[in-house]
XYZ file of C-alpha atoms in Angstrom:
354
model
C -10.635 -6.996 3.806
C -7.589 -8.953 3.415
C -9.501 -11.950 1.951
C -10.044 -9.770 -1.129
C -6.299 -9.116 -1.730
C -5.819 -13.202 -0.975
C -8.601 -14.465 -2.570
C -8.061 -12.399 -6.185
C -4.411 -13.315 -6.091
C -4.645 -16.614 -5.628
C -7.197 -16.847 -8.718
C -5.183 -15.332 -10.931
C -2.487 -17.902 -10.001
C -5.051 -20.625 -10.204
C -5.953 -19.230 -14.005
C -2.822 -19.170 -15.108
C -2.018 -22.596 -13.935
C -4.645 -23.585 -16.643
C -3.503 -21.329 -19.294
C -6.392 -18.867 -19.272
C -3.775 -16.086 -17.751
C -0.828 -15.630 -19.025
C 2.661 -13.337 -19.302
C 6.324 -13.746 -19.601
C 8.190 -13.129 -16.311
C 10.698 -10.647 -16.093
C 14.287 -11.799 -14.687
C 13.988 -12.930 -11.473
C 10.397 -12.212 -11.469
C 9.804 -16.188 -10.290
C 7.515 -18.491 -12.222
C 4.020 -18.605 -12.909
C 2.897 -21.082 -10.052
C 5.283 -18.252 -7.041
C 2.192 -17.630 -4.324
C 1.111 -14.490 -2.733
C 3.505 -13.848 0.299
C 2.075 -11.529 3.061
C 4.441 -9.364 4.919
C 3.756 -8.000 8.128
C 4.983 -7.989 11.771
C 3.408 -7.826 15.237
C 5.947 -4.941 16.022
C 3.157 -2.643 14.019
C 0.488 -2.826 16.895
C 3.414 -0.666 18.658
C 2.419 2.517 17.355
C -0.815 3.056 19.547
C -2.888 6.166 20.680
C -5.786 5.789 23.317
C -9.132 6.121 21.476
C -7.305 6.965 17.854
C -9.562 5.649 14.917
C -5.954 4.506 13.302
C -5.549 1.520 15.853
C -4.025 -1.497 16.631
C -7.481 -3.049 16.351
C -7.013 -2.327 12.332
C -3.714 -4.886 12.131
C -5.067 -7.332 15.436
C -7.933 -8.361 12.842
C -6.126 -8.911 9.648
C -3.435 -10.875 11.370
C -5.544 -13.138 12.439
C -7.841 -13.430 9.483
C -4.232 -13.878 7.956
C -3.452 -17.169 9.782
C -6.820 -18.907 8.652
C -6.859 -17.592 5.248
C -3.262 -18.820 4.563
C -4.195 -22.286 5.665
C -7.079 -22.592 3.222
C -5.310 -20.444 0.407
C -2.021 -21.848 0.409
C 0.242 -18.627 0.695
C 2.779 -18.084 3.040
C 2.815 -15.293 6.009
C 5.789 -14.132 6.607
C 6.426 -12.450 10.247
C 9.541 -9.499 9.686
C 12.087 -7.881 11.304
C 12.788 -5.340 8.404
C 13.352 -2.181 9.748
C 14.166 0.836 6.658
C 17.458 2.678 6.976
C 17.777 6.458 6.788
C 19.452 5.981 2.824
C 15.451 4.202 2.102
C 14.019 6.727 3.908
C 15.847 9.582 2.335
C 14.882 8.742 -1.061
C 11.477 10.217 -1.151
C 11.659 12.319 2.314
C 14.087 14.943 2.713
C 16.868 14.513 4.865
C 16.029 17.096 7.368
C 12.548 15.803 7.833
C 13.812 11.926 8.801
C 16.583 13.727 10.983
C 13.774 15.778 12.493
C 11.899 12.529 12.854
C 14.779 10.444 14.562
C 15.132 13.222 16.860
C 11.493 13.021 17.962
C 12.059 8.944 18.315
C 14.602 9.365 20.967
C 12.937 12.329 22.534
C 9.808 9.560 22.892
C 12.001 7.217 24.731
C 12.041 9.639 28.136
C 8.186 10.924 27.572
C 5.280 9.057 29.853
C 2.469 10.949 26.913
C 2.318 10.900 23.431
C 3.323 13.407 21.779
C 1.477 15.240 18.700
C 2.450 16.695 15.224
C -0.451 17.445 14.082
C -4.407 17.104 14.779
C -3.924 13.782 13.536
C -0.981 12.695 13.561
C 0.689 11.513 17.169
C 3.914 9.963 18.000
C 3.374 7.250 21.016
C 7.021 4.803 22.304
C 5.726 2.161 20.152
C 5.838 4.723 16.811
C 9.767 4.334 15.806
C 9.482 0.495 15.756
C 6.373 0.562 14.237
C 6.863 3.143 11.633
C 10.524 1.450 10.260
C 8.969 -1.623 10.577
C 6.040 -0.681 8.196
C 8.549 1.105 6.038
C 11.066 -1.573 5.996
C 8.298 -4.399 4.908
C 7.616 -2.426 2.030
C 11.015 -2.555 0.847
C 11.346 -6.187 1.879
C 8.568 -7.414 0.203
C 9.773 -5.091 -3.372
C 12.904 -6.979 -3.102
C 10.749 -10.439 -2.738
C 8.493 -9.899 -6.088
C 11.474 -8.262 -7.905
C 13.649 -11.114 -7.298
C 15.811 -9.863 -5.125
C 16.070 -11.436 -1.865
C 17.635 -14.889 -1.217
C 15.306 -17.953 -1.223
C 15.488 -21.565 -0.190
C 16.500 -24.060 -3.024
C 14.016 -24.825 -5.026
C 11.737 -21.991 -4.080
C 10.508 -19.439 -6.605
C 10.050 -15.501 -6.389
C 6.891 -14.260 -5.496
C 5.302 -11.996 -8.209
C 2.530 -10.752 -5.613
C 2.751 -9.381 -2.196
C 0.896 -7.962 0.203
C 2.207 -5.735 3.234
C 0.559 -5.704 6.033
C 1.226 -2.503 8.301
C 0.781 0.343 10.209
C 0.877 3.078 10.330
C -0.336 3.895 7.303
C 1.833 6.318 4.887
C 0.292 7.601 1.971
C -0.513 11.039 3.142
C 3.664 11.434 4.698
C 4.434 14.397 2.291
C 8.366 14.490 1.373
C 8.744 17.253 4.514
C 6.055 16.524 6.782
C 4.137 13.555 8.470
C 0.232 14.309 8.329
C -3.378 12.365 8.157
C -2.147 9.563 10.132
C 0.934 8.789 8.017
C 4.507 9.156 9.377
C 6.495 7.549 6.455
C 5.745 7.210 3.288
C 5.693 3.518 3.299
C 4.715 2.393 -0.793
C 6.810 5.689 -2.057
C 9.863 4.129 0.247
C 9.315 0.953 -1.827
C 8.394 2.437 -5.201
C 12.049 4.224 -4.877
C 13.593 0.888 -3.447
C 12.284 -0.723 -6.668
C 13.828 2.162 -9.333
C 17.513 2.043 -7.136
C 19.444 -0.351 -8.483
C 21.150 -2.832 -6.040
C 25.243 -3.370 -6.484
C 25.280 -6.489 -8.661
C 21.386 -6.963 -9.661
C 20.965 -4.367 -11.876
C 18.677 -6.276 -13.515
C 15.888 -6.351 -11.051
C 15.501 -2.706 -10.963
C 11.872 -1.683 -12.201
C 12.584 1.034 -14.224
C 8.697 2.717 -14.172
C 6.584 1.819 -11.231
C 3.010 2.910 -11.636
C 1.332 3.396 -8.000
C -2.702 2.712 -7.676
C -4.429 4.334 -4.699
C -8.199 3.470 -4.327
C -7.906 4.444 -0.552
C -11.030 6.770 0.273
C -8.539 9.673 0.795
C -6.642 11.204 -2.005
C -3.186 10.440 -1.169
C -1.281 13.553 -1.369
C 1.915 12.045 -0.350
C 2.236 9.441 -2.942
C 1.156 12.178 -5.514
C 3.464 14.637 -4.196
C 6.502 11.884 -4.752
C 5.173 11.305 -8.284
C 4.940 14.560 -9.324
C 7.664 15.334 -11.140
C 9.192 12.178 -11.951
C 8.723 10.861 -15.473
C 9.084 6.899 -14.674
C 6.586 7.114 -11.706
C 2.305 7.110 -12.505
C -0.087 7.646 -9.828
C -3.620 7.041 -9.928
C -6.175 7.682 -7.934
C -10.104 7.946 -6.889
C -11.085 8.918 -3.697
C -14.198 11.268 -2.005
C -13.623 14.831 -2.759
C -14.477 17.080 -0.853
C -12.747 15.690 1.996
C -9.234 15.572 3.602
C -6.479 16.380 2.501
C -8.310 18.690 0.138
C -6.120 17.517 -2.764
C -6.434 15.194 -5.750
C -8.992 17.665 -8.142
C -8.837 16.004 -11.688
C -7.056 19.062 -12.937
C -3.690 17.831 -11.136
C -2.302 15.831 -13.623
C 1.899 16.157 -13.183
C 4.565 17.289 -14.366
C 4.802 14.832 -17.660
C 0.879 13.953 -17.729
C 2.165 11.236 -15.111
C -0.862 11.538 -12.808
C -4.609 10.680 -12.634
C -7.290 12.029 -9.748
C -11.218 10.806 -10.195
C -12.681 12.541 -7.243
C -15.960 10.860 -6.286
C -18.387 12.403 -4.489
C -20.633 11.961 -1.404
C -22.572 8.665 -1.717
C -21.108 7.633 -5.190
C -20.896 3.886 -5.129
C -19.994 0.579 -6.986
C -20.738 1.869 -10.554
C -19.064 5.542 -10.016
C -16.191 3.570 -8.463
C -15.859 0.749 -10.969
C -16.752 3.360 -14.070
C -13.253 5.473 -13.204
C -11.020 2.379 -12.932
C -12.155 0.776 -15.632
C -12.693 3.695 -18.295
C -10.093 6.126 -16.817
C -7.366 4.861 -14.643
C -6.604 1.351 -16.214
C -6.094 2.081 -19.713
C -3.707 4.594 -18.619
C -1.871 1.956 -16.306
C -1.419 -0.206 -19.754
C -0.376 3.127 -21.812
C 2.567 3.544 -19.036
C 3.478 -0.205 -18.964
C 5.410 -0.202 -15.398
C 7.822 -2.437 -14.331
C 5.931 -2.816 -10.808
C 2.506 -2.070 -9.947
C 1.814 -0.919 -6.382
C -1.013 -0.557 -4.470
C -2.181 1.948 -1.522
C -4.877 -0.379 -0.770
C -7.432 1.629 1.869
C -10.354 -0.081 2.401
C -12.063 3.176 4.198
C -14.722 3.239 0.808
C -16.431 0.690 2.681
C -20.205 2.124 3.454
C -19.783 1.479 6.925
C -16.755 3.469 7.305
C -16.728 6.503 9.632
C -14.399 8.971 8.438
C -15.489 8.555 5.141
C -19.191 8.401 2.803
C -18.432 6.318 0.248
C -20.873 3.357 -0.413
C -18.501 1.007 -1.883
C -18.740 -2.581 -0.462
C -16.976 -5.556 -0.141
C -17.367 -6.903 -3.674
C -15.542 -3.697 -5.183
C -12.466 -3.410 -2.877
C -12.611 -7.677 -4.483
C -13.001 -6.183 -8.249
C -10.959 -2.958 -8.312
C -7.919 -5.857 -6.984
C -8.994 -8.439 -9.447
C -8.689 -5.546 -12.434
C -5.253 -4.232 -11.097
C -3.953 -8.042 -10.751
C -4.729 -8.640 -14.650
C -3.683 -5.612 -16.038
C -0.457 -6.032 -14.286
C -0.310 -9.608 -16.182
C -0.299 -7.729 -18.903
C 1.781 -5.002 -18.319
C 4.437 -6.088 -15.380
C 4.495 -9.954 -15.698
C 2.305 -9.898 -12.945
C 4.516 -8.193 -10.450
C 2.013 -6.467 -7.995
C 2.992 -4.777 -4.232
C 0.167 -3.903 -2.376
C 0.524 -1.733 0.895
C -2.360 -1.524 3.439
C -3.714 2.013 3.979
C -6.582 3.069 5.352
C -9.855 1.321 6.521
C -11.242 1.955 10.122
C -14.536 0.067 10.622
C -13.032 -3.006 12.802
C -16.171 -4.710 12.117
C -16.429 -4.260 8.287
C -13.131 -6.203 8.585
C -14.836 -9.325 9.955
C -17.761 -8.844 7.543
C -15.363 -9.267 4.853
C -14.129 -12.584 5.955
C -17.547 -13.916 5.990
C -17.830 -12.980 2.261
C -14.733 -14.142 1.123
């Protein structure tokens, strides 16, 4: 599923290289012709519970469909050793909750068994690296596409990226982990983004609009959104089904969020229908800064915690959308954060269609 993210990104570079594409960059945005960078680490196969459907599996197979795909694509993969600090943490959780959290990290250091938060959710020894590491990406790879991070001479900005983690994070609710989700990994970064940095004031990103076409409505993100007029979330996702929130009635506290609930079975044209006539337009009425992605790829019809019937080529078109409505709207800038998606084999299937 990675090879959709790659392969849209690098044709939207590839038509703007030839003029059919185009936007002004915002300072330190990079030029036109700055690849896709991919951000992830091997530290994220850490966080691992025997016979969990959120495995290390999920990661294993997009790191090395990364190494093959970068070779024929052009992009650089970049392995990390960003870990989040409490201060990134703290501005979307509260302070108790990561305190609470750090607590339980330690506590994991002196138990042989994992230990659980919920019916879902379970800390193992690997979960503190893993989870900052996922966390910390995030904010690495904002700081990338908004300019911020030192590069080599000569070498550009990227305006997309792609981070590649786990655990997943867009169910972590500002008090509570839940559904997988520890941290709140694109909320961290969406926050990183709107703080300025001492000095670079100029790369903030004012309004960040976060896209979630994960099969599960992401409650977390939502939650983080809520009442904050410079953040938009946007979302379809199967309804019923967990967390049991995201009805199209929740809209926010300034009109700032958007829920299309699908239901059982709906497919490529019920999926394609609400990005294209609902959520979009109302990505290019907000006009973010940054557009960021909780890409789950658990739509897939062969998913099993899920009964969508969405298939490879719509995870490939929702991207393609987002990418040029972001030309549009954010010079391009685009961070997308890997959710959910739990059919190890689906994964592989993808390659071969890409």
């Amino acid at each position: 599923m990675t090879n959709v993210l790659f392969a849209v990104f690098d044709c939207v570079s590839k038509l703007q290289r030839v003029g059919m594409v185009g936007a002004t960059p915002l300072p330190g945005a990079g030029s036109h012709d700055s690849p896709l960078t991919v951000f992830t680490s091997s530290d994220c196969l850490g966080h691992h519970i025997l016979g969990h459907p959120e495995s290390p599996q999920r990661l294993q197979q997009l790191l090395n469909t990364s190494v093959t795909t970068s070779r024929e694509l052009g992009f650089p993969v970049h392995h990390s050793m960003a870990r989040a600090t409490k201060d990134n943490l703290e501005r979307v959780h509260d302070r108790k909750y990561v305190e609470r959290m750090y607590h339980l990290f330690q506590e994991m250091q002196e138990r042989a068994s994992p230990l659980p938060l919920d019916g879902d959710t379970t800390l193992s020894q690997g979960t503190e690296v893993a989870a900052l590491r996922a966390a910390g990406i995030v904010v690495q790879a904002v700081d990338a596409v908004l300019g911020r991070a030192p590069l080599p001479e000569g070498q550009t900005a990227p305006r997309r990226a792609f981070a590649m983690v786990r655990p997943p994070g867009h169910h972590a609710e500002p008090d509570k982990a839940m559904g997988f989700c520890i941290f709140n990994n694109v909320m961290v970064g969406c926050a990183h983004a709107q703080s300025p940095l001492h000095g670079m004031a100029h790369t903030t990103a004012a309004r960040v609009a976060v896209l979630d076409f994960d099969v599960h409505h992401g409650n977390g993100d939502q939650a983080m959104c809520w009442d904050h007029r410079d953040r938009f979330y946007a979302s379809t996702h199967q309804a019923p089904l967990f967390p049991g929130t995201g009805a199209a009635t929740e809209t926010g506290a300034y009109d700032n969020v958007v829920n299309v609930p699908l239901v059982h079975g709906a497919g490529s044209q019920e999926f394609r229908a609400a990005w294209r006539d609902v959520i979009l337009p109302r990505v290019t009425a907000f006009a973010p800064d940054l557009v960021m992605i909780s890409a789950g790829f658990d739509g897939h019809w062969r998913d099993p915690l899920a009964n969508l019937a969405l298939d490879e080529a719509d995870f490939y078109w929702v991207t393609k959308e987002i990418v040029q409505v972001a030309e549009t709207v954010s010079a391009g800038r685009v961070v997308s954060v890997l959710e959910g998606g739990y059919d190890i084999e689906a994964l592989g299937e993808m390659d071969n269609y890409y």
